C-alpha positions as a Markdown table, in Angstrom:
| # | Residue | x | y | z |
|---|---|---|---|---|
| 1 | Met | 97.1 | 159.0 | 80.3 |
| 2 | Asp | 93.7 | 160.5 | 81.3 |
| 3 | Leu | 90.8 | 158.9 | 78.9 |
| 4 | Ser | 89.0 | 162.1 | 79.0 |
| 5 | Leu | 91.7 | 164.1 | 77.2 |
| 6 | Ile | 91.6 | 161.5 | 74.4 |
| 7 | Asp | 87.7 | 161.7 | 74.3 |
| 8 | Cys | 87.6 | 165.6 | 74.2 |
| 9 | Phe | 90.7 | 165.5 | 71.6 |
| 10 | Val | 88.5 | 163.3 | 69.3 |
| 11 | Lys | 85.3 | 165.3 | 69.8 |
| 12 | Val | 86.7 | 168.6 | 68.9 |
| 13 | Ala | 88.7 | 166.9 | 65.8 |
| 14 | Asp | 85.4 | 165.4 | 64.5 |
| 15 | Ser | 83.5 | 168.9 | 65.0 |
| 16 | Arg | 86.2 | 171.1 | 64.1 |
| 17 | Ser | 85.3 | 173.6 | 66.6 |
| 18 | Ile | 85.1 | 173.7 | 70.3 |
| 19 | Ser | 81.9 | 175.5 | 70.0 |
| 20 | Ala | 80.5 | 173.0 | 67.9 |
| 21 | Ala | 81.8 | 169.9 | 70.1 |
| 22 | Ser | 80.2 | 171.8 | 73.0 |
| 23 | Arg | 76.8 | 171.9 | 71.3 |
| 24 | Arg | 76.9 | 168.3 | 70.1 |
| 25 | His | 78.1 | 166.7 | 73.3 |
| 26 | Arg | 76.5 | 169.1 | 75.6 |
| 27 | Leu | 79.9 | 169.9 | 77.3 |
| 28 | Pro | 81.1 | 173.2 | 78.6 |
| 29 | Lys | 83.2 | 175.0 | 75.8 |
| 30 | Ser | 85.7 | 175.8 | 78.9 |
| 31 | Thr | 86.2 | 172.1 | 79.9 |
| 32 | Leu | 87.1 | 171.3 | 76.2 |
| 33 | Ser | 89.4 | 174.0 | 75.8 |
| 34 | His | 91.1 | 173.3 | 79.2 |
| 35 | Lys | 91.6 | 169.5 | 78.0 |
| 36 | Ile | 93.1 | 170.6 | 74.7 |
| 37 | Arg | 95.6 | 172.7 | 76.3 |
| 38 | Gln | 96.5 | 170.2 | 78.8 |
| 39 | Leu | 97.0 | 167.7 | 76.2 |
| 40 | Glu | 99.5 | 170.2 | 74.1 |
| 41 | Asp | 101.1 | 171.0 | 77.2 |
| 42 | Glu | 101.7 | 167.5 | 77.8 |
| 43 | Phe | 102.8 | 166.7 | 74.5 |
| 44 | Gly | 104.8 | 170.1 | 73.8 |
| 45 | Ile | 103.3 | 170.5 | 70.3 |
| 46 | Glu | 100.3 | 172.1 | 68.9 |
| 47 | Leu | 97.6 | 169.6 | 67.7 |
| 48 | Phe | 95.1 | 172.3 | 66.2 |
| 49 | Val | 95.7 | 175.2 | 63.9 |
| 50 | Arg | 92.5 | 177.7 | 63.3 |
| 51 | Glu | 91.8 | 178.5 | 59.9 |
| 52 | Gly | 88.8 | 180.9 | 59.7 |
| 53 | His | 86.1 | 179.6 | 61.9 |
| 54 | Gln | 87.1 | 176.1 | 62.0 |
| 55 | Leu | 90.0 | 174.0 | 63.9 |
| 56 | His | 92.0 | 171.7 | 61.5 |
| 57 | Val | 94.6 | 169.1 | 63.0 |
| 58 | Thr | 97.8 | 169.7 | 62.4 |
| 59 | Asp | 100.1 | 166.8 | 61.4 |
| 60 | Ala | 100.9 | 165.9 | 64.9 |
| 61 | Gly | 97.4 | 166.1 | 65.6 |
| 62 | Ala | 96.5 | 163.9 | 62.8 |
| 63 | Glu | 98.9 | 161.3 | 63.9 |
| 64 | Phe | 97.3 | 161.7 | 67.4 |
| 65 | Leu | 94.1 | 161.3 | 66.3 |
| 66 | Arg | 94.7 | 157.8 | 64.6 |
| 67 | Tyr | 96.1 | 156.3 | 67.9 |
| 68 | Ala | 93.2 | 157.8 | 69.5 |
| 69 | Arg | 90.7 | 156.1 | 67.7 |
| 70 | Leu | 92.5 | 153.1 | 68.2 |
| 71 | Ile | 92.5 | 153.6 | 71.9 |
| 72 | Gln | 88.7 | 154.3 | 71.9 |
| 73 | Ser | 88.1 | 151.3 | 69.8 |
| 74 | Asn | 90.0 | 149.0 | 72.1 |
| 75 | Cys | 88.5 | 150.4 | 75.2 |
| 76 | Asp | 85.2 | 149.9 | 73.7 |
| 77 | Asp | 86.0 | 146.5 | 72.9 |
| 78 | Ala | 87.2 | 146.0 | 76.3 |
| 79 | Ala | 83.9 | 147.0 | 77.7 |
| 80 | Thr | 81.9 | 144.7 | 75.1 |
| 81 | Ala | 83.9 | 141.8 | 76.0 |
| 82 | Met | 82.8 | 142.1 | 79.5 |
| 83 | Ala | 79.2 | 142.7 | 78.6 |
| 84 | Glu | 79.6 | 139.6 | 76.5 |
| 85 | Met | 80.7 | 137.8 | 79.7 |
| 86 | Arg | 77.1 | 138.5 | 80.6 |
| 87 | Gln | 75.5 | 137.2 | 77.6 |
| 88 | Asp | 74.8 | 140.7 | 76.6 |
| 89 | Val | 74.8 | 142.5 | 73.2 |
| 90 | Ala | 76.0 | 146.0 | 74.2 |
| 91 | Gly | 78.6 | 148.5 | 73.3 |
| 92 | Thr | 79.2 | 151.0 | 70.5 |
| 93 | Leu | 78.4 | 150.1 | 66.9 |
| 94 | Arg | 80.2 | 152.3 | 64.4 |
| 95 | Val | 78.6 | 152.2 | 60.8 |
| 96 | Gly | 79.3 | 154.1 | 57.8 |
| 97 | Ser | 77.0 | 154.8 | 54.8 |
| 98 | Thr | 77.1 | 156.8 | 51.6 |
| 99 | Gly | 74.7 | 159.7 | 51.8 |
| 100 | Glu | 72.0 | 158.4 | 49.6 |
| 101 | Phe | 71.0 | 155.6 | 51.8 |
| 102 | Gly | 70.4 | 158.1 | 54.6 |
| 103 | Thr | 67.2 | 158.2 | 56.5 |
| 104 | Thr | 65.8 | 156.0 | 53.7 |
| 105 | Ile | 67.3 | 153.0 | 54.3 |
| 106 | Thr | 70.4 | 153.3 | 57.1 |
| 107 | Ser | 68.1 | 155.2 | 59.8 |
| 108 | Glu | 65.5 | 152.8 | 59.4 |
| 109 | Leu | 67.6 | 149.8 | 59.6 |
| 110 | Leu | 69.7 | 151.2 | 62.9 |
| 111 | Tyr | 66.2 | 152.6 | 64.4 |
| 112 | Ala | 64.7 | 148.9 | 64.4 |
| 113 | Phe | 68.1 | 147.3 | 65.6 |
| 114 | Arg | 68.0 | 149.8 | 68.6 |
| 115 | Gln | 64.7 | 148.6 | 69.5 |
| 116 | Gln | 66.0 | 145.0 | 69.6 |
| 117 | Tyr | 68.9 | 145.8 | 71.3 |
| 118 | Pro | 68.8 | 149.0 | 73.5 |
| 119 | Gln | 72.3 | 148.4 | 75.2 |
| 120 | Val | 74.0 | 149.0 | 71.7 |
| 121 | Asn | 75.0 | 152.6 | 71.4 |
| 122 | Leu | 75.2 | 153.6 | 67.7 |
| 123 | Asp | 78.0 | 156.0 | 66.0 |
| 124 | Val | 76.9 | 156.6 | 62.4 |
| 125 | Val | 79.4 | 158.3 | 59.9 |
| 126 | Phe | 78.0 | 159.3 | 56.5 |
| 127 | Leu | 80.8 | 159.2 | 53.6 |
| 128 | Ser | 80.9 | 161.0 | 50.6 |
| 129 | Ser | 83.0 | 158.5 | 48.6 |
| 130 | Arg | 81.6 | 155.8 | 46.4 |
| 131 | Gln | 84.4 | 153.4 | 47.2 |
| 132 | Pro | 84.9 | 154.4 | 50.9 |
| 133 | Phe | 86.3 | 151.0 | 51.9 |
| 134 | Ser | 89.5 | 152.5 | 53.4 |
| 135 | Asp | 87.2 | 154.3 | 55.8 |
| 136 | Val | 86.6 | 151.0 | 57.7 |
| 137 | Thr | 90.2 | 151.0 | 59.1 |
| 138 | Glu | 91.0 | 154.6 | 59.2 |
| 139 | Gln | 87.7 | 155.7 | 61.3 |
| 140 | Ala | 87.5 | 152.5 | 62.8 |
| 141 | Leu | 84.1 | 151.6 | 61.3 |
| 142 | Asp | 82.6 | 148.0 | 62.3 |
| 143 | Gly | 81.1 | 148.1 | 58.6 |
| 144 | Ile | 79.7 | 150.3 | 55.6 |
| 145 | Phe | 76.5 | 150.3 | 53.8 |
| 146 | His | 77.5 | 150.4 | 50.3 |
| 147 | Trp | 75.6 | 150.0 | 46.7 |
| 148 | Gly | 77.8 | 147.8 | 44.7 |
| 149 | Glu | 80.4 | 145.2 | 44.9 |
| 150 | Pro | 83.6 | 145.8 | 47.1 |
| 151 | Ser | 86.7 | 146.2 | 44.7 |
| 152 | Asp | 89.1 | 145.1 | 47.4 |
| 153 | Val | 89.3 | 141.6 | 48.4 |
| 154 | Asp | 90.6 | 142.1 | 52.0 |
| 155 | Tyr | 86.8 | 143.0 | 52.6 |
| 156 | Ile | 83.9 | 140.8 | 53.2 |
| 157 | Ser | 80.5 | 141.5 | 51.4 |
| 158 | Arg | 77.1 | 140.5 | 52.4 |
| 159 | Arg | 74.3 | 141.2 | 50.3 |
| 160 | Leu | 71.3 | 142.7 | 51.8 |
| 161 | Ser | 69.1 | 143.3 | 48.8 |
| 162 | Val | 69.4 | 144.6 | 45.2 |
| 163 | Ser | 67.7 | 147.8 | 43.7 |
| 164 | Ser | 67.8 | 149.8 | 40.6 |
| 165 | Tyr | 67.3 | 153.3 | 39.0 |
| 166 | Gly | 64.3 | 154.6 | 37.5 |
| 167 | Leu | 62.7 | 157.6 | 36.3 |
| 168 | Phe | 60.3 | 159.6 | 38.6 |
| 169 | Ala | 58.2 | 163.0 | 38.4 |
| 170 | Ser | 55.5 | 164.6 | 40.4 |
| 171 | Pro | 52.1 | 164.0 | 39.6 |
| 172 | Gln | 51.9 | 168.1 | 39.1 |
| 173 | Tyr | 54.7 | 167.9 | 36.5 |
| 174 | Ile | 53.1 | 164.9 | 34.5 |
| 175 | Ala | 49.6 | 167.0 | 34.4 |
| 176 | Arg | 51.5 | 169.9 | 33.0 |
| 177 | His | 54.0 | 168.3 | 30.5 |
| 178 | Gly | 52.3 | 164.8 | 29.7 |
| 179 | Gln | 53.9 | 161.1 | 30.3 |
| 180 | Pro | 56.5 | 160.3 | 27.6 |
| 181 | Asp | 55.8 | 157.3 | 25.5 |
| 182 | Asp | 59.2 | 156.2 | 25.0 |
| 183 | Pro | 62.8 | 157.1 | 25.7 |
| 184 | Asp | 63.1 | 159.3 | 22.7 |
| 185 | Ala | 60.3 | 161.5 | 24.0 |
| 186 | Leu | 62.4 | 162.3 | 27.2 |
| 187 | Thr | 64.2 | 164.9 | 25.0 |
| 188 | Gly | 61.5 | 167.4 | 25.2 |
| 189 | His | 61.2 | 167.1 | 29.2 |
| 190 | Arg | 63.1 | 168.8 | 32.0 |
| 191 | Gly | 65.9 | 166.5 | 33.4 |
| 192 | Leu | 67.2 | 166.9 | 37.1 |
| 193 | Val | 70.7 | 165.3 | 36.7 |
| 194 | Phe | 73.2 | 164.3 | 39.2 |
| 195 | Arg | 76.8 | 165.3 | 38.9 |
| 196 | Gln | 79.4 | 162.7 | 39.4 |
| 197 | Pro | 83.2 | 163.8 | 40.2 |
| 198 | Thr | 84.1 | 163.8 | 36.6 |
| 199 | Arg | 81.0 | 163.8 | 34.6 |
| 200 | Leu | 77.1 | 164.3 | 34.5 |
| 201 | Gln | 75.4 | 161.0 | 35.3 |
| 202 | Ser | 73.6 | 159.6 | 32.4 |
| 203 | Trp | 70.4 | 158.0 | 32.4 |
| 204 | Tyr | 71.0 | 154.1 | 31.6 |
| 205 | Leu | 67.5 | 152.2 | 30.9 |
| 206 | Thr | 66.8 | 148.7 | 29.7 |
| 207 | Gln | 63.5 | 147.1 | 28.9 |
| 208 | Pro | 62.9 | 143.3 | 28.5 |
| 209 | Gly | 63.2 | 142.4 | 24.8 |
| 210 | Glu | 64.1 | 145.8 | 23.7 |
| 211 | Asp | 67.3 | 147.8 | 23.1 |
| 212 | Glu | 69.2 | 149.6 | 25.8 |
| 213 | Val | 69.3 | 153.6 | 26.0 |
| 214 | Asp | 72.0 | 155.7 | 27.4 |
| 215 | Leu | 70.9 | 159.4 | 27.2 |
| 216 | Leu | 71.8 | 162.5 | 29.0 |
| 217 | Pro | 68.5 | 164.8 | 29.1 |
| 218 | Thr | 68.4 | 168.5 | 28.8 |
| 219 | Ala | 69.3 | 169.4 | 32.5 |
| 220 | Thr | 67.4 | 172.4 | 34.4 |
| 221 | Cys | 69.2 | 171.4 | 37.5 |
| 222 | Thr | 72.6 | 169.5 | 38.1 |
| 223 | Thr | 73.8 | 168.6 | 41.4 |
| 224 | Asn | 76.1 | 166.1 | 43.4 |
| 225 | Asp | 73.4 | 165.9 | 46.2 |
| 226 | Tyr | 70.5 | 163.1 | 45.6 |
| 227 | Trp | 68.4 | 165.1 | 48.3 |
| 228 | Thr | 68.2 | 168.2 | 46.1 |
| 229 | Ile | 67.8 | 166.2 | 42.9 |
| 230 | Lys | 64.7 | 164.3 | 45.0 |
| 231 | Tyr | 63.3 | 167.9 | 46.3 |
| 232 | Phe | 63.3 | 169.5 | 42.7 |
| 233 | Ala | 61.3 | 166.5 | 41.5 |
| 234 | Val | 59.0 | 166.7 | 44.3 |
| 235 | Ala | 58.4 | 170.3 | 43.5 |
| 236 | Gly | 57.5 | 169.6 | 40.1 |
| 237 | Glu | 60.5 | 171.0 | 38.5 |
| 238 | Gly | 61.4 | 167.9 | 36.2 |
| 239 | Ile | 62.1 | 164.0 | 35.9 |
| 240 | Ala | 64.8 | 162.5 | 38.0 |
| 241 | Tyr | 66.7 | 159.4 | 37.5 |
| 242 | Leu | 66.9 | 158.0 | 41.0 |
| 243 | Pro | 67.2 | 154.7 | 43.1 |
| 244 | Asp | 63.8 | 153.0 | 44.0 |
| 245 | Phe | 64.7 | 152.8 | 47.8 |
| 246 | Phe | 65.4 | 156.4 | 47.7 |
| 247 | Val | 61.9 | 157.5 | 46.5 |
| 248 | Glu | 60.0 | 154.6 | 48.3 |
| 249 | Thr | 58.3 | 156.9 | 50.8 |
| 250 | Glu | 57.5 | 159.5 | 48.2 |
| 251 | Arg | 55.7 | 157.3 | 45.9 |
| 252 | Gln | 53.6 | 155.7 | 48.9 |
| 253 | Ala | 52.7 | 159.3 | 49.7 |
| 254 | Gly | 51.7 | 160.3 | 46.2 |
| 255 | Leu | 54.5 | 162.9 | 45.7 |
| 256 | Leu | 56.5 | 161.0 | 43.1 |
| 257 | Glu | 55.1 | 158.7 | 40.4 |
| 258 | Pro | 57.1 | 156.5 | 37.9 |
| 259 | Val | 57.8 | 157.8 | 34.4 |
| 260 | Leu | 58.4 | 155.2 | 31.7 |
| 261 | Ser | 57.9 | 152.4 | 34.5 |
| 262 | Asp | 58.8 | 149.6 | 32.1 |
| 263 | Trp | 62.2 | 151.0 | 31.4 |
| 264 | Arg | 65.0 | 150.5 | 34.4 |
| 265 | Ser | 68.4 | 150.5 | 34.9 |
| 266 | Pro | 70.2 | 147.0 | 35.7 |
| 267 | Gln | 69.9 | 146.0 | 39.4 |
| 268 | Thr | 72.7 | 146.6 | 41.8 |
| 269 | Ala | 73.3 | 145.0 | 45.1 |
| 270 | Ile | 73.1 | 146.5 | 48.3 |
| 271 | Asn | 75.8 | 145.4 | 50.4 |
| 272 | Leu | 77.4 | 145.5 | 54.0 |
| 273 | Ile | 80.9 | 145.6 | 53.7 |
| 274 | Tyr | 83.3 | 145.0 | 56.7 |
| 275 | Ser | 86.9 | 144.1 | 56.9 |
| 276 | Arg | 88.1 | 140.4 | 57.5 |
| 277 | Arg | 88.9 | 139.8 | 61.3 |
| 278 | Arg | 89.7 | 137.0 | 63.4 |
| 279 | His | 87.5 | 138.0 | 66.3 |
| 280 | Val | 83.9 | 139.3 | 65.2 |
| 281 | Ser | 82.2 | 140.6 | 68.5 |
| 282 | Lys | 78.5 | 139.2 | 69.8 |
| 283 | Arg | 77.6 | 142.8 | 68.9 |
| 284 | Phe | 78.6 | 143.2 | 65.2 |
| 285 | Lys | 77.6 | 139.4 | 64.9 |
| 286 | Ala | 74.0 | 140.2 | 65.9 |
| 287 | Phe | 74.1 | 143.5 | 63.6 |
| 288 | Val | 75.0 | 141.3 | 60.5 |
| 289 | Asp | 72.3 | 138.9 | 61.5 |
| 290 | Phe | 69.6 | 141.5 | 61.9 |
| 291 | Cys | 70.6 | 143.4 | 58.5 |
| 292 | Ile | 69.7 | 140.0 | 56.8 |
| 293 | Asp | 66.7 | 139.4 | 58.5 |
| 294 | Phe | 65.7 | 142.9 | 58.1 |
| 295 | Tyr | 65.8 | 143.0 | 54.3 |
| 296 | Arg | 64.0 | 139.7 | 54.0 |
| 297 | Asp | 60.9 | 141.2 | 55.4 |
| 298 | Arg | 61.0 | 145.0 | 56.0 |
| 299 | Asp | 57.4 | 145.3 | 56.1 |
| 300 | Arg | 57.1 | 143.3 | 59.4 |
| 301 | Val | 59.0 | 146.1 | 61.2 |
| 302 | Lys | 57.1 | 149.3 | 62.2 |
| 303 | Ile | 59.3 | 152.0 | 61.7 |
| 304 | Pro | 58.1 | 155.9 | 61.8 |
| 305 | Arg | 59.2 | 157.8 | 58.7 |
| 306 | Tyr | 59.6 | 161.5 | 59.7 |
| 307 | Tyr | 61.1 | 162.8 | 56.7 |
| 308 | Val | 58.1 | 162.8 | 54.2 |
| 309 | Glu | 56.9 | 166.4 | 55.8 |
| 310 | Arg | 60.4 | 167.8 | 55.2 |
| 311 | Val | 60.1 | 167.2 | 51.5 |
| 312 | Ser | 56.4 | 167.8 | 50.8 |
| 313 | Leu | 55.4 | 171.2 | 49.2 |
């Protein structure tokens, strides 16, 4: 079978649109359409069904997609093996990450990794699940950045760092509404609250030598997107409960400042999760080692941070 047919099929399946795949990969729509028709004619079965403006894989298409990813992964492993014969760290690295890491952590690390290993191509997938370990196999991912410990013993977890939640607000908000003196005073403030799948996320805070508090403030904005919460906080709309790493650049730029800085959530580990395997490619071994070194001394790596302007008002 022509591997280009498989490649085009995966591109369209991931994009859910021939037009979107054409724009994303800079391929003619006519070429993609022809390749898909060629595959369907060869199998004698439909691989896609149109729903509105999107294409969705049929049951047969989903089954073929599973094998297509494995074929691509095996081809890449073969190319990597040949590169390793020349002592090169090369090939494609497929990395997953939950959305809150985003440009704050994942992109910075991957950018720095590419500067050291320019022969490695990156394929980054952002996942919505809070426990996305099954995606390692289903999407043929090399590893996943995850906040917290894995719940499945079949996966290896390498601790990279730790972080915790804190309360943050813009200087403008503090100037208008004042800095609360203790957690009880938060009841009179505006809360920007993250919505979990089954409930709103409460603000769990502790202080050395003090009792812990678990409160849910009056919310003026609730959302299941941390970026929206951070945007509203920078805009002066209220107090947000966010991870330290997620507001690092905004704090350095003076866009956000801590509220009740002595009160924090318990620390949670930032881990790189990957499946147990008999053969570890030179590419992925280099990546794991790089991640560990990166978190030991982030300040030594000069990384452009472009997104500050995007959230500034």
